[in-house]
XYZ file of C-alpha atoms in Angstrom:
569
model
C 0.000 0.000 0.000
C 1.264 3.491 -0.925
C -0.013 6.160 1.416
C -0.255 8.654 -1.439
C -3.067 6.430 -2.740
C -4.683 5.745 0.650
C -7.045 7.784 2.795
C -5.205 8.598 6.039
C -6.557 11.566 7.975
C -5.024 12.044 11.429
C -5.800 14.820 13.908
C -3.331 16.853 15.965
C -5.771 17.746 18.737
C -7.572 15.347 21.050
C -11.336 15.434 20.347
C -13.298 16.901 23.259
C -15.937 14.161 23.122
C -13.442 11.377 23.890
C -13.128 10.215 27.510
C -10.814 7.190 27.489
C -7.484 6.532 25.785
C -8.779 4.186 23.084
C -11.541 6.578 22.032
C -9.125 9.519 21.922
C -6.517 7.658 19.901
C -8.974 6.053 17.502
C -10.363 9.501 16.668
C -6.919 11.144 16.471
C -5.618 8.350 14.265
C -8.656 8.721 12.018
C -9.852 5.140 12.605
C -13.388 6.212 13.504
C -15.804 8.970 12.673
C -18.966 9.465 14.722
C -22.282 9.319 12.889
C -24.634 9.498 15.896
C -24.595 8.479 19.561
C -22.989 5.044 19.718
C -22.756 4.762 15.909
C -19.429 5.011 14.085
C -18.081 4.806 10.565
C -14.859 2.802 10.373
C -12.352 4.546 8.124
C -10.101 2.587 5.730
C -7.393 2.596 8.428
C -9.741 1.416 11.169
C -11.240 -1.215 8.909
C -7.795 -2.688 8.212
C -7.358 -3.310 11.942
C -10.894 -4.632 12.351
C -10.386 -7.071 9.480
C -7.083 -8.274 10.975
C -8.883 -9.175 14.193
C -11.762 -10.746 12.288
C -9.347 -12.883 10.243
C -7.705 -14.345 13.359
C -11.100 -15.052 14.917
C -12.380 -16.745 11.748
C -9.192 -18.769 11.289
C -9.281 -20.141 14.831
C -13.017 -20.853 14.760
C -12.610 -22.806 11.518
C -9.625 -24.625 13.014
C -11.792 -25.565 16.004
C -14.367 -27.208 13.727
C -17.071 -24.541 13.862
C -19.103 -23.892 10.693
C -19.743 -20.339 9.515
C -23.263 -19.095 8.760
C -24.751 -15.626 8.388
C -28.016 -14.723 10.099
C -30.201 -11.643 9.621
C -29.705 -8.614 11.831
C -33.490 -8.032 11.804
C -35.398 -10.666 13.791
C -39.188 -11.206 14.093
C -40.968 -10.614 17.382
C -42.546 -14.070 17.295
C -39.225 -15.830 17.884
C -38.417 -13.673 20.898
C -41.882 -14.273 22.346
C -41.284 -18.028 22.194
C -38.443 -17.623 24.713
C -40.121 -14.855 26.701
C -37.341 -12.405 25.951
C -39.337 -9.866 23.929
C -40.209 -8.132 27.197
C -37.554 -9.587 29.509
C -34.526 -8.368 27.512
C -35.428 -4.800 28.420
C -34.715 -1.418 26.890
C -31.572 -2.530 25.069
C -33.775 -4.347 22.562
C -34.415 -1.968 19.671
C -37.912 -2.739 18.411
C -39.070 -1.734 14.949
C -42.087 -2.283 12.686
C -42.295 -2.721 8.935
C -44.886 -1.196 6.576
C -47.342 -3.979 7.453
C -46.948 -3.177 11.162
C -45.215 -6.502 11.774
C -42.807 -6.123 14.706
C -39.117 -6.939 14.650
C -35.988 -6.219 16.638
C -32.471 -5.367 15.607
C -30.450 -8.352 16.806
C -28.513 -7.887 20.047
C -27.765 -11.640 19.988
C -29.024 -14.640 18.015
C -30.060 -17.522 20.302
C -33.620 -17.455 18.959
C -32.624 -17.324 15.300
C -30.037 -20.105 15.511
C -32.477 -22.307 17.446
C -35.096 -21.715 14.749
C -32.481 -22.650 12.140
C -31.580 -25.788 14.099
C -35.162 -26.972 14.500
C -35.524 -26.827 10.722
C -32.150 -28.331 9.843
C -31.379 -30.858 12.602
C -33.481 -33.982 13.030
C -31.159 -36.746 14.251
C -28.512 -37.260 16.917
C -26.251 -38.298 14.050
C -26.002 -34.631 13.046
C -24.665 -33.715 16.481
C -22.538 -32.217 17.832
C -22.417 -29.169 15.583
C -21.244 -25.607 16.147
C -22.493 -22.751 13.939
C -20.889 -19.305 14.093
C -21.190 -15.940 12.405
C -19.356 -12.615 12.415
C -22.169 -10.107 12.199
C -23.266 -6.638 13.285
C -25.302 -6.416 16.493
C -27.238 -3.560 18.092
C -28.012 -2.856 21.742
C -29.756 0.360 22.626
C -27.436 1.472 25.425
C -28.904 4.123 27.719
C -25.623 6.007 27.630
C -23.344 4.937 24.786
C -19.807 6.120 25.518
C -16.120 5.385 25.182
C -16.273 5.020 21.392
C -16.574 1.401 20.280
C -15.950 0.207 23.824
C -19.629 0.809 24.637
C -21.296 1.610 21.355
C -24.815 0.745 20.284
C -23.790 -0.962 17.048
C -20.840 -3.352 17.130
C -19.276 -6.288 15.312
C -19.508 -9.598 17.128
C -18.578 -13.199 16.558
C -21.313 -15.350 18.034
C -21.320 -19.143 17.950
C -23.913 -21.705 19.063
C -23.366 -25.410 19.537
C -25.909 -28.264 19.784
C -25.361 -31.511 21.698
C -27.119 -34.729 22.632
C -25.671 -34.953 26.137
C -23.825 -32.955 28.759
C -20.482 -34.684 28.151
C -20.540 -33.500 24.547
C -21.508 -29.963 25.610
C -18.688 -29.808 28.145
C -16.192 -31.025 25.535
C -17.209 -28.253 23.130
C -17.230 -25.704 25.937
C -13.593 -26.642 26.606
C -12.850 -26.544 22.887
C -14.197 -22.993 22.660
C -12.381 -21.985 25.862
C -9.109 -23.186 24.325
C -9.968 -21.556 20.991
C -10.520 -18.204 22.672
C -7.211 -18.551 24.477
C -5.477 -19.119 21.131
C -7.272 -16.142 19.555
C -6.204 -13.663 22.242
C -2.691 -15.104 22.360
C -2.320 -14.724 18.575
C -3.572 -11.157 18.825
C -0.763 -10.390 21.276
C -3.019 -9.445 24.179
C -2.549 -9.944 27.912
C -5.763 -11.548 29.084
C -7.400 -13.713 31.706
C -10.291 -16.140 31.538
C -12.482 -15.748 34.610
C -15.512 -17.447 36.114
C -18.542 -15.258 35.502
C -22.254 -14.895 36.118
C -24.517 -16.214 33.339
C -26.629 -13.021 33.376
C -29.456 -12.433 30.896
C -28.256 -15.156 28.498
C -28.763 -17.848 31.127
C -27.106 -21.232 31.472
C -25.182 -23.382 33.908
C -21.556 -22.380 33.324
C -19.842 -19.236 32.115
C -16.373 -17.779 31.602
C -15.504 -14.247 30.560
C -12.289 -13.363 28.750
C -10.833 -10.052 29.862
C -8.066 -7.965 28.337
C -6.160 -6.584 31.317
C -6.066 -2.792 31.420
C -6.147 -0.191 34.189
C -9.136 1.441 32.511
C -11.179 -1.767 32.539
C -14.784 -1.552 33.708
C -14.719 -4.949 35.409
C -12.850 -5.952 38.554
C -11.189 -9.363 38.398
C -10.029 -11.466 41.316
C -7.158 -13.872 40.643
C -5.054 -16.207 42.737
C -1.311 -15.775 43.126
C -0.984 -19.518 43.708
C -3.111 -21.083 40.952
C -4.951 -20.419 37.696
C -8.114 -19.409 39.547
C -9.672 -16.167 38.314
C -13.207 -14.824 38.554
C -15.171 -11.664 38.121
C -15.368 -9.984 41.528
C -19.157 -10.198 41.355
C -18.868 -14.010 41.338
C -15.671 -14.772 43.279
C -16.474 -16.616 46.491
C -15.386 -15.078 49.781
C -14.487 -17.998 52.016
C -15.578 -18.129 55.653
C -12.899 -16.980 58.115
C -11.887 -18.990 61.144
C -14.093 -19.792 64.112
C -15.677 -16.967 66.065
C -13.807 -15.824 69.164
C -15.426 -15.646 72.610
C -17.430 -12.618 73.744
C -15.252 -10.449 75.992
C -17.277 -7.240 76.288
C -20.718 -6.237 77.461
C -23.102 -4.594 75.025
C -23.286 -0.833 75.589
C -24.816 2.183 73.874
C -22.402 4.732 72.364
C -23.319 8.339 71.600
C -22.691 8.961 67.864
C -24.653 12.155 67.169
C -23.490 12.790 63.590
C -21.564 9.617 62.758
C -23.609 7.659 60.199
C -20.929 5.650 58.380
C -18.816 2.802 59.674
C -15.705 4.847 58.892
C -16.887 7.788 60.993
C -18.015 5.581 63.876
C -14.696 3.703 63.908
C -12.767 7.007 63.898
C -14.859 8.402 66.767
C -14.401 5.269 68.880
C -10.756 4.773 67.967
C -11.312 1.194 66.781
C -10.454 -0.664 63.544
C -13.026 -0.433 60.767
C -13.026 -4.244 60.779
C -14.759 -4.174 64.183
C -17.851 -2.487 62.720
C -20.815 -3.971 60.880
C -22.707 -2.274 58.049
C -26.478 -2.831 57.843
C -28.195 -2.634 54.447
C -32.015 -2.540 54.519
C -33.817 -4.377 51.716
C -37.284 -5.509 50.721
C -37.630 -9.067 49.435
C -40.276 -11.792 49.651
C -40.999 -14.484 52.221
C -41.789 -18.095 51.371
C -45.395 -17.177 50.602
C -44.486 -14.370 48.210
C -45.403 -11.609 50.668
C -43.112 -8.563 51.148
C -40.382 -9.147 53.719
C -37.969 -6.689 55.329
C -34.387 -7.946 55.184
C -31.270 -6.607 56.881
C -28.046 -7.627 55.114
C -24.934 -7.380 57.281
C -21.369 -6.977 56.010
C -18.198 -5.957 57.782
C -17.542 -2.217 57.798
C -14.664 -2.473 55.309
C -16.547 -4.740 52.898
C -19.036 -4.062 50.077
C -22.325 -5.887 49.563
C -22.358 -7.986 46.395
C -25.709 -7.402 44.680
C -25.491 -10.452 42.430
C -24.766 -12.796 45.338
C -27.657 -11.284 47.294
C -30.057 -11.803 44.413
C -29.266 -15.526 44.367
C -30.641 -16.008 47.890
C -34.180 -17.289 48.387
C -36.690 -14.455 48.366
C -34.211 -11.865 47.094
C -34.265 -12.484 43.338
C -36.086 -9.169 42.801
C -35.072 -7.333 45.958
C -34.899 -3.565 46.231
C -33.596 -1.101 48.777
C -36.087 -0.381 51.551
C -37.603 3.099 51.710
C -37.020 5.344 54.714
C -40.625 4.828 55.794
C -40.202 1.046 55.653
C -36.963 1.320 57.617
C -38.582 3.399 60.352
C -41.556 1.056 60.549
C -39.321 -1.992 61.135
C -36.339 -0.529 62.990
C -37.471 2.826 64.371
C -34.458 4.787 63.154
C -33.158 6.595 60.096
C -30.404 5.239 57.799
C -26.975 5.517 59.377
C -28.073 4.180 62.768
C -29.503 0.793 61.774
C -28.713 -2.605 63.248
C -30.109 -6.104 63.846
C -30.558 -5.771 67.639
C -34.141 -5.464 68.921
C -36.040 -4.481 65.762
C -39.606 -3.173 66.180
C -41.005 -5.911 63.927
C -39.871 -9.368 62.915
C -37.225 -9.094 60.209
C -34.972 -11.439 58.278
C -31.263 -10.979 59.032
C -28.666 -12.255 56.533
C -25.078 -11.947 57.722
C -22.035 -12.333 55.542
C -19.710 -15.145 56.573
C -17.166 -12.672 57.900
C -19.808 -11.006 60.090
C -21.035 -14.347 61.430
C -17.490 -14.978 62.695
C -17.235 -11.641 64.549
C -17.427 -11.022 68.291
C -17.717 -7.749 70.235
C -18.685 -5.776 67.137
C -20.335 -2.365 66.626
C -23.695 -1.834 64.895
C -26.351 0.843 64.732
C -28.617 1.000 67.824
C -31.845 1.549 65.865
C -31.994 4.938 67.569
C -30.907 8.124 65.839
C -27.579 9.362 67.220
C -26.517 6.052 68.781
C -24.609 2.836 68.036
C -24.129 -0.340 70.054
C -20.676 -1.690 70.926
C -19.729 -5.103 72.287
C -22.495 -6.859 70.360
C -22.395 -10.671 70.129
C -24.525 -13.225 68.332
C -26.242 -15.794 70.510
C -26.282 -13.420 73.460
C -27.529 -10.025 72.293
C -29.356 -11.213 69.178
C -30.159 -14.565 67.560
C -27.652 -16.433 65.418
C -28.127 -15.101 61.879
C -28.763 -16.718 58.538
C -25.261 -16.843 57.010
C -24.275 -16.508 53.357
C -21.498 -15.197 51.118
C -22.871 -11.747 50.241
C -19.776 -9.554 49.851
C -17.175 -8.695 47.247
C -13.812 -10.325 47.755
C -10.907 -8.037 48.606
C -7.156 -8.095 48.031
C -5.533 -10.692 50.276
C -8.573 -12.962 50.705
C -7.827 -16.679 50.508
C -8.413 -17.991 46.995
C -11.649 -20.035 46.779
C -9.655 -23.037 45.545
C -7.513 -22.848 48.679
C -4.353 -22.111 46.709
C -2.773 -18.730 47.384
C -4.222 -15.299 48.046
C -6.419 -13.185 45.816
C -5.214 -10.131 43.956
C -7.407 -7.686 42.065
C -7.002 -6.287 38.561
C -9.118 -4.366 36.060
C -10.279 -5.996 32.854
C -12.205 -5.266 29.672
C -14.552 -8.076 28.712
C -13.987 -9.104 25.093
C -15.299 -12.675 25.070
C -17.799 -14.874 26.878
C -18.589 -18.593 26.742
C -21.807 -20.108 28.157
C -23.118 -23.618 28.675
C -26.796 -22.879 28.019
C -28.359 -26.302 28.516
C -31.775 -26.776 26.881
C -33.287 -23.423 27.852
C -33.762 -22.270 24.262
C -34.270 -25.613 22.522
C -37.026 -26.535 24.987
C -38.755 -23.150 24.799
C -38.742 -23.217 21.002
C -39.575 -26.887 20.513
C -36.263 -27.772 18.885
C -35.871 -31.568 19.012
C -33.786 -34.314 17.460
C -34.299 -38.071 17.613
C -31.869 -39.898 19.878
C -30.477 -43.414 19.238
C -33.736 -44.935 20.513
C -35.839 -42.771 18.208
C -37.086 -40.602 21.060
C -37.331 -36.808 20.496
C -35.083 -34.853 22.847
C -34.212 -31.178 23.204
C -30.515 -30.767 22.346
C -28.270 -29.004 24.837
C -26.719 -25.753 23.633
C -23.590 -23.722 24.157
C -23.134 -20.038 23.297
C -19.793 -18.371 22.593
C -19.346 -14.650 21.859
C -16.410 -12.392 21.013
C -16.656 -8.619 20.651
C -14.578 -8.172 17.504
C -14.837 -4.378 17.378
C -14.391 -4.141 21.159
C -11.101 -6.040 20.916
C -9.704 -3.172 18.847
C -10.420 -0.630 21.587
C -9.314 -2.979 24.372
C -5.988 -3.578 22.625
C -5.358 0.183 22.497
C -6.208 0.534 26.211
C -3.532 -2.055 26.896
C -0.973 -0.841 24.324
C -0.379 2.898 24.106
C 2.033 5.649 25.104
C 2.194 9.424 24.875
C 2.870 9.258 21.120
C -0.098 7.062 20.251
C -1.035 3.425 19.687
C 1.417 0.535 20.012
C -0.282 -2.289 18.120
C 0.627 -5.935 18.619
C 1.870 -7.020 15.195
C -1.102 -9.289 14.469
C -3.499 -6.343 14.764
C -1.508 -3.514 13.228
C -2.863 -1.986 9.996
C 0.604 -2.637 8.576
C 3.605 -4.348 10.126
C 6.198 -2.043 8.591
C 6.139 1.601 7.519
C 8.749 2.611 4.953
C 9.270 6.374 5.290
C 10.929 8.236 2.441
C 12.989 11.324 3.230
C 13.761 12.719 -0.191
C 13.528 16.520 -0.336
C 15.769 16.620 -3.446
C 13.682 14.035 -5.284
C 16.729 11.812 -5.649
C 15.773 8.984 -8.024
C 18.075 6.575 -6.176
C 16.237 7.178 -2.886
C 12.844 6.587 -4.486
C 14.139 3.457 -6.227
C 15.659 2.075 -2.991
C 12.403 2.636 -1.086
C 10.345 1.034 -3.825
C 12.692 -1.963 -4.044
C 12.534 -2.479 -0.268
C 8.757 -2.210 -0.337
C 8.446 -4.856 -3.051
C 11.015 -7.083 -1.310
C 9.093 -7.033 1.971
C 5.792 -7.650 0.234
C 7.296 -10.645 -1.555
C 8.476 -11.984 1.819
C 4.913 -11.858 3.145
C 5.405 -8.708 5.225
C 2.460 -6.297 5.210
C 4.274 -3.042 4.489
C 3.119 0.487 3.718
C 5.174 3.011 1.753
C 4.816 6.566 3.042
C 5.386 8.490 -0.153
C 3.252 11.496 0.780
C 6.244 13.851 0.765
C 5.741 15.061 4.367
C 8.485 16.488 6.540
C 10.160 13.830 8.727
C 8.603 15.099 11.983
C 5.040 14.983 10.691
C 5.576 11.662 8.949
C 7.113 9.993 12.010
C 4.396 11.403 14.274
C 1.723 9.865 12.055
C 3.412 6.453 12.063
C 3.736 6.512 15.861
C 0.157 7.697 16.317
C -1.321 4.924 14.159
C 0.959 2.417 15.870
C 2.993 0.727 13.117
C 5.314 -1.798 14.886
C 8.364 -1.241 12.635
C 9.578 1.958 10.973
C 12.218 2.047 8.238
C 13.620 5.361 6.955
C 15.067 5.512 3.448
C 17.182 8.646 2.932
C 19.895 9.950 0.670
C 22.532 9.479 3.375
C 21.391 5.898 4.034
C 21.327 4.986 0.352
C 24.891 6.275 -0.002
C 25.975 4.155 2.972
C 23.954 1.096 1.940
C 21.893 1.175 5.148
C 18.393 1.867 6.417
C 17.429 3.622 9.630
C 15.307 1.173 11.626
C 13.285 1.630 14.801
C 10.790 -0.536 16.606
C 7.691 1.307 17.818
C 8.501 0.416 21.429
C 12.255 1.162 21.220
C 13.956 4.320 22.411
C 16.684 4.464 19.769
C 17.035 3.942 16.031
C 19.746 1.817 14.449
C 21.327 1.692 11.002
C 21.093 -1.719 9.341
C 21.919 -3.185 5.972
C 19.205 -4.994 4.032
C 19.853 -8.455 5.528
C 20.060 -7.081 9.059
C 16.857 -5.128 8.528
C 14.960 -8.143 7.238
C 16.175 -10.177 10.200
C 14.872 -7.530 12.642
C 11.506 -7.413 10.933
C 11.247 -11.171 10.648
C 11.127 -11.304 6.860
């Protein structure tokens, strides 16, 4: 590719609309242009990167035995009603109607469509297992699209769906896709982790997320320093601490006139924050479906995990209690709440760490007061105990091997073992070996192709711009011509090198735009080309090229063989 014949439009200034590094650099490098909120046009430069990622994904999916299909982006309402997701999916589902007033949605995912395809195409166990995949545009109507393609409304996704006769086959394909994803992200040159995750709106029995590690990541990941264990913080189990110590203090009321947080109470009393207990008031349901007031207890330095709470009986659709409900059950305002002597019968759920505490501090259920020296079994009944908190740095790993550390990650892939949720709902059956119709088990495997591009930039950048891993770079090598005198020998040497590298299978670009060296080099650093070669009159006379890796501090002069060795040609 000759840049004089290519559309490359970089910007000197950082666009005001951009908030994170990847969005800023993609706009500065001219990879994206905004059309509307969450909608972007990919420029020729951006598309080259996107297609590089797509090619690796497609190559590895084909290698893994998956079969490519292409499904419509517009899906009929009737399919989504079969699974109950027309209403359940929520506001992200963009609903539209055609001229006949028939209702459709713009696909955010394709479980319904692939299951409809399968129920028409699959009839016998002999056709299983099978894995269909596509690389197709999706749309989710985000409330607040932001961060460029990191959280856009329209995006490019690889989604795959497998069908199986039994669980052993499903688990084998789940592992196959897990390994395939690991190869994809390794080939793309990304630092990543696969973590246990919640199945969320897709559903299913097992789930792993693949996260590109980056300080700007939206998700918190917990990982062991002694094993391969890793999980999203929302799912990572917080193990129970040791046995509870004996009570050594009497319960007493403490005057805390303005201290409403555990931090403020601990500071006033001169005690560790770990000696305090935080009370979170909720409304759930009892066993009969009637409203029930619930007090969730976590240690003062811990945070309640909403997903773990919602998995407890009666709390699937919990909400925070109103101030009126709190006063009716506890007789105090928020900031002074606790489980001791409520006005009405309440359900108390204590985190494992709280259940192991003795002589702790809680709200007194009286404005302006807390209770110290509180103990279960003496001052209040033994609580219902569950894991309801986020793990923290230093917790014991759930597998018992090592301690947990925390990192930030950007989710770029997700694998699910769905079971028969969709095949059963949509009446998809095949005949087993005995001729009996059964609902095949399904797996679902997604990769955010366009999101990978942004995630890679978040992980690989510096003050000059993007630092692409070679597999994702728009070109591997930039040949920069410095030829102010229009020396024919310089032009010929650059052209010969360009053709030589192309013949060796190196994706090279020839910058023949005639820019000054500073502007030309700045562009190549901004768009992140891994290798830069300068062809100049002085170098041609000496029989050398000036070479510099994108991540190196210094340039070096190399002859043609040395240059090709550095580049890997």
